[in-house]
mmCIF file of C-alpha atoms in Angstrom:
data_model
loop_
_atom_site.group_PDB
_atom_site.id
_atom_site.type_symbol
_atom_site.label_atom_id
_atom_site.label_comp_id
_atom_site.label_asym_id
_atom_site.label_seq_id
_atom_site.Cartn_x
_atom_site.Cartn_y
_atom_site.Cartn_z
ATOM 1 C CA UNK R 982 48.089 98.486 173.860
ATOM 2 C CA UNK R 983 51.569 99.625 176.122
ATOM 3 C CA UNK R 984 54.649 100.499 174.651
ATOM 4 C CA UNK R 985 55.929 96.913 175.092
ATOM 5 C CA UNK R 986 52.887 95.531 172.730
ATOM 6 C CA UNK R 987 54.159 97.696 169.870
ATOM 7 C CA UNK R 988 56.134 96.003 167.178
ATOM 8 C CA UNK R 989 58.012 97.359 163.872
ATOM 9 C CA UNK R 990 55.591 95.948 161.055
ATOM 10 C CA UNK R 991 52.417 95.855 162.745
ATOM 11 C CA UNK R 992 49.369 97.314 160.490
ATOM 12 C CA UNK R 993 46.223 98.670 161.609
ATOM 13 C CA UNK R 994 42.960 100.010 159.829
ATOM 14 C CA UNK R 995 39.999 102.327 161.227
ATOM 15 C CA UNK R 996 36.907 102.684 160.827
ATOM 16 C CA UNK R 997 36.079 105.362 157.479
ATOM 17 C CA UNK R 998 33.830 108.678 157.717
ATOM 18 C CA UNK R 999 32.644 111.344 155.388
ATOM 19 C CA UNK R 1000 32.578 114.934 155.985
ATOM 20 C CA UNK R 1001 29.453 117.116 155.082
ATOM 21 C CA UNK R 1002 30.519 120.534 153.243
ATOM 22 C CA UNK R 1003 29.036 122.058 156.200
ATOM 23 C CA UNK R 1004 31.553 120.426 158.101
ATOM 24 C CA UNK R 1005 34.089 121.503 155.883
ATOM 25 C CA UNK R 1006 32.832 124.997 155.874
ATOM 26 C CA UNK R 1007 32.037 125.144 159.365
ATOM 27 C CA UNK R 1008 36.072 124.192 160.242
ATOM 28 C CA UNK R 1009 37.406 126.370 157.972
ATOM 29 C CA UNK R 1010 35.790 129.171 158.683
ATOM 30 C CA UNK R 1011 37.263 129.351 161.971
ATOM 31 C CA UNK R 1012 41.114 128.334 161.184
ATOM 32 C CA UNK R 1013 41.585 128.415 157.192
ATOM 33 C CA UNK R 1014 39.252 130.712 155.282
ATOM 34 C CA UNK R 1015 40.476 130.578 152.376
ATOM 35 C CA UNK R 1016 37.890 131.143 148.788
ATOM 36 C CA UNK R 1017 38.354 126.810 148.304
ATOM 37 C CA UNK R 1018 36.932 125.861 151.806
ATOM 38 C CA UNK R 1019 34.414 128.161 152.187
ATOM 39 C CA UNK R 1020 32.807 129.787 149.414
ATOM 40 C CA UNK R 1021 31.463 127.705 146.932
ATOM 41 C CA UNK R 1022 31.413 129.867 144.265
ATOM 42 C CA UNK R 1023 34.896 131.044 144.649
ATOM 43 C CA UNK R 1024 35.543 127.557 145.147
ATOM 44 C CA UNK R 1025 33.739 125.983 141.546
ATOM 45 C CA UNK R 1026 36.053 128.817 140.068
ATOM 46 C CA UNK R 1027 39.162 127.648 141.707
ATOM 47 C CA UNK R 1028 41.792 125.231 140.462
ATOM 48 C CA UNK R 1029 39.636 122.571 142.735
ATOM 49 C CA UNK R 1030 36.653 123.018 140.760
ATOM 50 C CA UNK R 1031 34.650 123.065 143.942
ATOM 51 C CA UNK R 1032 34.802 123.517 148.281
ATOM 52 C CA UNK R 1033 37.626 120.944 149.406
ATOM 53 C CA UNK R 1034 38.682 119.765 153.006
ATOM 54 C CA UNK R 1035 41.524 122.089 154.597
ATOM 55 C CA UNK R 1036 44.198 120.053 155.079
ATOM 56 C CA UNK R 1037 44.554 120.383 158.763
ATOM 57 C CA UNK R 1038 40.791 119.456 158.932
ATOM 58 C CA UNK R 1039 41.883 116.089 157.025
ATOM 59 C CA UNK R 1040 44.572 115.426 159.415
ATOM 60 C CA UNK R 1041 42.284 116.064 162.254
ATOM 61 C CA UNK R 1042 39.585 113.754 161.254
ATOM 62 C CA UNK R 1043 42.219 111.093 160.387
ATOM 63 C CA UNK R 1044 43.783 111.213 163.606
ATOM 64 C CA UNK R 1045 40.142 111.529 165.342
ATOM 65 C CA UNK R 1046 39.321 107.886 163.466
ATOM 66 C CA UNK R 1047 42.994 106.668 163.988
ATOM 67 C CA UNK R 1048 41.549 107.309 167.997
ATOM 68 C CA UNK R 1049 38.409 105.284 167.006
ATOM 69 C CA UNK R 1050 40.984 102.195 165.939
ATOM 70 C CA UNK R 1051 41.839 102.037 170.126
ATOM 71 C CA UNK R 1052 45.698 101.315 169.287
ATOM 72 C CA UNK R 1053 47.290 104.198 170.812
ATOM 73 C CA UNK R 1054 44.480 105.403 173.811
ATOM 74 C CA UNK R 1055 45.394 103.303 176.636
ATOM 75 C CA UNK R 1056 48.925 103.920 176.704
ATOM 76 C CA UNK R 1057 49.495 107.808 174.953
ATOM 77 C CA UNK R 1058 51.547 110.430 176.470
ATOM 78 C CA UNK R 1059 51.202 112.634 172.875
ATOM 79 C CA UNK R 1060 53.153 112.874 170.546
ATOM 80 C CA UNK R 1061 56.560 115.253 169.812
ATOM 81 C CA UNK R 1062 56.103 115.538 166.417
ATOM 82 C CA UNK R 1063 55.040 114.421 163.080
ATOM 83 C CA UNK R 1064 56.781 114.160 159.242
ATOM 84 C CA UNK R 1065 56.397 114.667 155.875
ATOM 85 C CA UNK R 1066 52.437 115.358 155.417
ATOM 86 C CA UNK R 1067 51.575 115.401 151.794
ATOM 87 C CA UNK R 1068 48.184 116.449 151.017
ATOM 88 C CA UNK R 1069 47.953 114.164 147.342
ATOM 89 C CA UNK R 1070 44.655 114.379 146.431
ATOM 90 C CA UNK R 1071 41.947 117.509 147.415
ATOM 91 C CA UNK R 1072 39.083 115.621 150.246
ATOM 92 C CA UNK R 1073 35.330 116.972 148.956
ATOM 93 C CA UNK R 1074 32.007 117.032 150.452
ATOM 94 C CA UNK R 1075 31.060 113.080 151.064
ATOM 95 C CA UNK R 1076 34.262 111.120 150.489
ATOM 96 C CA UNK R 1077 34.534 108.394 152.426
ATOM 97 C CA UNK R 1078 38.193 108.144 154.306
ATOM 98 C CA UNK R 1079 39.948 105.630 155.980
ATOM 99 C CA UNK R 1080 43.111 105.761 157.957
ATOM 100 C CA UNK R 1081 46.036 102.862 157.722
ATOM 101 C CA UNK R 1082 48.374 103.151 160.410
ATOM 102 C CA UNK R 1083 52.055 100.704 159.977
ATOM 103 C CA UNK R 1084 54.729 100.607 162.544
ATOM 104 C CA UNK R 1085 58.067 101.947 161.357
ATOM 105 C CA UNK R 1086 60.264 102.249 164.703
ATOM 106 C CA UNK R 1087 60.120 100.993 168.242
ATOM 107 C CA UNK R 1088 63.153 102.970 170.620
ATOM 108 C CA UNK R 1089 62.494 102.760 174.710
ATOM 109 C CA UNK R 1090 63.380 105.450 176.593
ATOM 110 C CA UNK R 1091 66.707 104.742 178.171
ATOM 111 C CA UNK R 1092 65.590 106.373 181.461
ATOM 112 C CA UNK R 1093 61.874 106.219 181.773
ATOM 113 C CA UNK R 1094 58.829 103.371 181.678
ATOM 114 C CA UNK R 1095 57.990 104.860 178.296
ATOM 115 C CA UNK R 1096 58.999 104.959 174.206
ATOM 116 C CA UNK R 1097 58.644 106.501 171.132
ATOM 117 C CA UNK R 1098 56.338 104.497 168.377
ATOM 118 C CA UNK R 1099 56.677 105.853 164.928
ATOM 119 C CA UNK R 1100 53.936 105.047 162.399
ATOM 120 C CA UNK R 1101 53.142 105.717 158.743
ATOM 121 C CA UNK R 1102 49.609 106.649 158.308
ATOM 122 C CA UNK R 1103 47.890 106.103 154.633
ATOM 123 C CA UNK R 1104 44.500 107.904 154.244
ATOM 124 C CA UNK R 1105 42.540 106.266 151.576
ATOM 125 C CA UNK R 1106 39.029 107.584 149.711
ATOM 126 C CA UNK R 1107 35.996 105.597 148.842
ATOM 127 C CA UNK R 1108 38.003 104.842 145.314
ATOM 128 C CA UNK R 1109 41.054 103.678 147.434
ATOM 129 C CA UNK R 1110 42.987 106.828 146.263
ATOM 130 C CA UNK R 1111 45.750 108.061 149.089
ATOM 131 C CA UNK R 1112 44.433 111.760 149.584
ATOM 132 C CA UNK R 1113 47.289 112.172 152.550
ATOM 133 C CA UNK R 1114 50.242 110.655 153.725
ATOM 134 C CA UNK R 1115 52.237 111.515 157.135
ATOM 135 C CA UNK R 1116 54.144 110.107 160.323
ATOM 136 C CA UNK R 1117 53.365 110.744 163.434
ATOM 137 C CA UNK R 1118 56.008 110.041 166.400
ATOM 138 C CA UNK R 1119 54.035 109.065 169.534
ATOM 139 C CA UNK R 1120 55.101 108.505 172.913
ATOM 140 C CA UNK R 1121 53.650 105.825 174.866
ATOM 141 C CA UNK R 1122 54.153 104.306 178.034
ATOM 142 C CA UNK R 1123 54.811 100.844 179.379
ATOM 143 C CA UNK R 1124 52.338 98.873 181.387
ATOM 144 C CA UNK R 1125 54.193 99.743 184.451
ATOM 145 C CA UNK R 1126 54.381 103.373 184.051
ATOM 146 C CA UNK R 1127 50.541 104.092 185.689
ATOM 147 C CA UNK E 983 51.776 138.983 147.436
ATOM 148 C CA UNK E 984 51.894 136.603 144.194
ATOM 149 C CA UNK E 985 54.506 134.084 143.854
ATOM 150 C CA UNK E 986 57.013 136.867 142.287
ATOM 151 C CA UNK E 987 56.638 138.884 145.715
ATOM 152 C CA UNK E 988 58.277 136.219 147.813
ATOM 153 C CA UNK E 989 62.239 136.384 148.315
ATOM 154 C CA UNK E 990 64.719 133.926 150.644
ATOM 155 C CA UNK E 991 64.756 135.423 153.805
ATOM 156 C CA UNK E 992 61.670 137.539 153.569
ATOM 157 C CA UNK E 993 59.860 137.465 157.140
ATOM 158 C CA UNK E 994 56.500 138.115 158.774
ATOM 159 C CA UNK E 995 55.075 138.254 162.029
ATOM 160 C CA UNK E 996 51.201 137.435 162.605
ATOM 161 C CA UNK E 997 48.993 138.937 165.576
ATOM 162 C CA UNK E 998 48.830 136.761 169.016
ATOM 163 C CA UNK E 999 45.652 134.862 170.363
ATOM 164 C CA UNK E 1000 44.575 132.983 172.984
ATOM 165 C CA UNK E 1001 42.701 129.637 173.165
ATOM 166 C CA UNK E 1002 40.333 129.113 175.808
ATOM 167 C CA UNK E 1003 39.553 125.660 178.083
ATOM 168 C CA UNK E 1004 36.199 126.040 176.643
ATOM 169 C CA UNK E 1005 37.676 126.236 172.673
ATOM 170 C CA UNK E 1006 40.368 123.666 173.121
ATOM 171 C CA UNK E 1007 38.130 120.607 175.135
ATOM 172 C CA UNK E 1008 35.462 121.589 172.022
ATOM 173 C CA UNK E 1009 37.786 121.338 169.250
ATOM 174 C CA UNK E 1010 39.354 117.674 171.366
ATOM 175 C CA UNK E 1011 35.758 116.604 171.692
ATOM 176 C CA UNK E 1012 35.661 116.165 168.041
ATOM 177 C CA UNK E 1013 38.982 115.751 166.542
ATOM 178 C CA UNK E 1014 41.539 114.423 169.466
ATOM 179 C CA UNK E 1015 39.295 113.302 172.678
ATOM 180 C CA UNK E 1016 42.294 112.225 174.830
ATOM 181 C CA UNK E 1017 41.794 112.640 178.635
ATOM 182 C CA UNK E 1018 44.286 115.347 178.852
ATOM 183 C CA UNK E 1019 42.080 117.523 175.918
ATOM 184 C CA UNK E 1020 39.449 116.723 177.293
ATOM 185 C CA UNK E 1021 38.748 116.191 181.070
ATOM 186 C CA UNK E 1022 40.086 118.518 183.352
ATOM 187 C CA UNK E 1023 40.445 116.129 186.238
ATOM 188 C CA UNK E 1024 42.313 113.668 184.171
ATOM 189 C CA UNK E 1025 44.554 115.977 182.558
ATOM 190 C CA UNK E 1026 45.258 117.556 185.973
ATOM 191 C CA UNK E 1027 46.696 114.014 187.247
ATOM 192 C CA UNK E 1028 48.202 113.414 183.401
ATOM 193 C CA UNK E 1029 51.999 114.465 182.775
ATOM 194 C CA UNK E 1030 50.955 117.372 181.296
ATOM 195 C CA UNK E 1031 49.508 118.310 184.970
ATOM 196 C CA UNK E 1032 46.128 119.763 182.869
ATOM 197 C CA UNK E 1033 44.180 120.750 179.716
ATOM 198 C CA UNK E 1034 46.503 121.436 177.178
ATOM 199 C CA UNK E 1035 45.799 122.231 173.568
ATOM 200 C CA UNK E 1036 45.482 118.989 170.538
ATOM 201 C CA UNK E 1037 48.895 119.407 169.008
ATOM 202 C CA UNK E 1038 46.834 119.671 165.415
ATOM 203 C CA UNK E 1039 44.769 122.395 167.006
ATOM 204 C CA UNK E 1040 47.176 124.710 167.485
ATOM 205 C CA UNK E 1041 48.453 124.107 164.110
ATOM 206 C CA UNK E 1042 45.407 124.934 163.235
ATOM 207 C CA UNK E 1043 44.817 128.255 165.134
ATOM 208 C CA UNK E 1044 48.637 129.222 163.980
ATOM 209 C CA UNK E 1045 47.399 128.969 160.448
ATOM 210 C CA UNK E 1046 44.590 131.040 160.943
ATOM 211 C CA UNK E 1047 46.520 133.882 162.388
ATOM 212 C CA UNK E 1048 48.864 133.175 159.323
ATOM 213 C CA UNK E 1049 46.499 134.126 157.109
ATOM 214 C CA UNK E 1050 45.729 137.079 159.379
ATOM 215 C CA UNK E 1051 49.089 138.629 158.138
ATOM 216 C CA UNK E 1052 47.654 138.639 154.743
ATOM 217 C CA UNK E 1053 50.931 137.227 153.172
ATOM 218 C CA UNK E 1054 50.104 134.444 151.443
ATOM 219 C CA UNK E 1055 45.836 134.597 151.006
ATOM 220 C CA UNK E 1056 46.146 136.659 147.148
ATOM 221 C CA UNK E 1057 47.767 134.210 145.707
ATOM 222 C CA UNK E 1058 47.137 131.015 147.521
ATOM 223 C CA UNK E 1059 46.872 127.951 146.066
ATOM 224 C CA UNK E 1060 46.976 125.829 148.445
ATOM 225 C CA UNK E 1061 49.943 123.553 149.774
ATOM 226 C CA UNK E 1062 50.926 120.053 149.001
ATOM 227 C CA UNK E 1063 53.156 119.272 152.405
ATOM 228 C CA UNK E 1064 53.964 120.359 155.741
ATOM 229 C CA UNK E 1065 57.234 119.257 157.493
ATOM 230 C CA UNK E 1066 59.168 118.527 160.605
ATOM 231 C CA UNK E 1067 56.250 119.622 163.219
ATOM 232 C CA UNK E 1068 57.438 120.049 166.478
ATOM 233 C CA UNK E 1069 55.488 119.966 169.613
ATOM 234 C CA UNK E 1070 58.272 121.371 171.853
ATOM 235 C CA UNK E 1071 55.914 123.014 175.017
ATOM 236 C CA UNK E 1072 52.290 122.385 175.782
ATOM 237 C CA UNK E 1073 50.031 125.380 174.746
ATOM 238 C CA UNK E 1074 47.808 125.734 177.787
ATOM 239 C CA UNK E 1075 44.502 127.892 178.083
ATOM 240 C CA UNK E 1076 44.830 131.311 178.100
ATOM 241 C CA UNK E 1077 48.526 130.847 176.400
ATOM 242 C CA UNK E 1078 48.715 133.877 174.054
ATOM 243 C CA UNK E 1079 50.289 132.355 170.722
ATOM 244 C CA UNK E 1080 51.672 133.906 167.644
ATOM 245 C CA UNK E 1081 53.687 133.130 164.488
ATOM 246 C CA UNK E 1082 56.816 134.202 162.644
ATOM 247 C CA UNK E 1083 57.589 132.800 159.073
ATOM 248 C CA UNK E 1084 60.427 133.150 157.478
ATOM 249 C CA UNK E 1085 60.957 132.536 153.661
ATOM 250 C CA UNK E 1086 63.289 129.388 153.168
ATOM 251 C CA UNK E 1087 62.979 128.609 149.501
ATOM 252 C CA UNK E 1088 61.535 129.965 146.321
ATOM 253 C CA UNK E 1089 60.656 127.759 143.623
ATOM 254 C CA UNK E 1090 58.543 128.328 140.247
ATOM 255 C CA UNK E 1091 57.115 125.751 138.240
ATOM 256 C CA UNK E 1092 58.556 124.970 135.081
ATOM 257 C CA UNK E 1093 55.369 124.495 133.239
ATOM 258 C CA UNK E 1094 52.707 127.055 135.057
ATOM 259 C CA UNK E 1095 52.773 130.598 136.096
ATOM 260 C CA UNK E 1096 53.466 129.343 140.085
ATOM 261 C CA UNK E 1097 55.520 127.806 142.639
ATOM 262 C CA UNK E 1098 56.403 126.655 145.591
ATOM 263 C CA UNK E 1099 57.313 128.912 148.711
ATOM 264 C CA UNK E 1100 58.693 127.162 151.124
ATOM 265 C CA UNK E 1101 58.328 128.872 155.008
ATOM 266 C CA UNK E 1102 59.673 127.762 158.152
ATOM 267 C CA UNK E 1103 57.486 128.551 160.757
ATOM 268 C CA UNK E 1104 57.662 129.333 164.590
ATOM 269 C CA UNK E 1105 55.269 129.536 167.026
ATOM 270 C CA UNK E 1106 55.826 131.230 169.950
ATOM 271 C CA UNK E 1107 54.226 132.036 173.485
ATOM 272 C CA UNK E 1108 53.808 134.965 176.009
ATOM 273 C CA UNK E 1109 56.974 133.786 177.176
ATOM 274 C CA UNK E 1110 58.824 134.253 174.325
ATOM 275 C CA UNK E 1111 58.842 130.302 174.052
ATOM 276 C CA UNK E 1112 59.225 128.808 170.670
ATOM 277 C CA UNK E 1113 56.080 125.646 171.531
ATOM 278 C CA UNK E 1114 56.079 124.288 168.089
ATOM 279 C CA UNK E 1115 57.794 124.780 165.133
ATOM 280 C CA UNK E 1116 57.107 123.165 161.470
ATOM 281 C CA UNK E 1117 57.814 124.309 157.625
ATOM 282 C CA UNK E 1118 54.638 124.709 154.988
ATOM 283 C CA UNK E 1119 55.043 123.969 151.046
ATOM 284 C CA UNK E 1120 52.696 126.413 149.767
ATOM 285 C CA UNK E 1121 51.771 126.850 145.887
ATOM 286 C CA UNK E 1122 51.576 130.410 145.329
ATOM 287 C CA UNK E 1123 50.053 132.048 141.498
ATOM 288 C CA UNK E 1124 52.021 134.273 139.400
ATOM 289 C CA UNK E 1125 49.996 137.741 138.827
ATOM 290 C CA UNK E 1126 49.947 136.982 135.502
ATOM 291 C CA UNK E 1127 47.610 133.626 136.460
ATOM 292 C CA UNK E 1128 43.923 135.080 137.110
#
């Protein structure tokens, strides 16, 4: 899909995945080491009652599957920025998750082949709980931009 | 620090590091595998003009240093939200990031002995560039909460 393809309303799904809690551990270990990703000890004695997903991590795999959904690839230039994240529910070791993505705004450039596409992305578990919430702001570029 | 530490205004500086070509197109491979992550040649004829950094990565590697300042880790929680992130310049390899937070608001819980710290954050290159910039809701314990 091009800029021009993108319409206020439009829904998409992607495929789910799970992550292992060496996964978990393995991530976290390098940018959030904190007791509740990576020591499950600490972490059965923490308010999560056992190792959860860093948040970050969460986002990343989200956006990695929102990738696997081949909405945005063709046509992305990145992104500028992205709103109101809200981590709802802790991600453990095996939960399923699944990424809904639903156009919110559409706005060309007014002086290149390109535009900004804002969408609402709803992660979903394997009980059909939202575990994370955010917008992202991409900018993608019109067929005739190559 | 425990939730009690943290006053409006309070600010902290983390220590700088660098991401490599090799650390950024690994991290891409798995969480963000656009062309200009990813493939050198690609990103070299992209806008970006080469390999720049996932935008979630160096979120990601700012948090880590975060928690290299030792600020928030006592007391941590976790965080229910981020806001406003801002990809304002590309972080390239080699690119020699670090972080400043400043304290924005100080909340406690009615209920629990916590709250909510809210910190704005900037993150900043070699060049004294500010190359993204977001806020973090993080739920800091009360000493008095073991």
């Amino acid at each position: 899909m091009f800029f021009e393809d993108f319409e206020v309303g439009f829904q998409f799904t992607t495929p789910t995945r799970s992550l292992s809690e060496a996964e978990i551990m393995e991530y976290a270990r390098v940018y959030d080491p904190q007791p509740f990703h990576i020591d499950p000890g600490a972490a059965a004695r923490s308010i999560y009652g056992g190792i959860i997903a860093s948040g970050l991590q969460t986002c990343a795999v989200a956006f990695a599957q929102t990738l696997k959904a081949n909405v945005l690839n063709e046509s992305s230039l990145g992104s500028p920025g992205m709103d109101k994240i809200r981590w709802l529910k802790p991600v453990r070791p095996g939960d399923e998750i699944g990424v809904t993505g639903t156009v919110r705004e559409v706005t060309p450039s007014a002086t290149r082949p390109r535009g900004r596409v804002v969408i609402d992305y709803e992660v979903t578990n394997q009980a059909g709980e939202v575990v994370l919430s955010y917008s992202i702001t991409h900018m993608q570029r019109r067929r005739s931009e190559k």
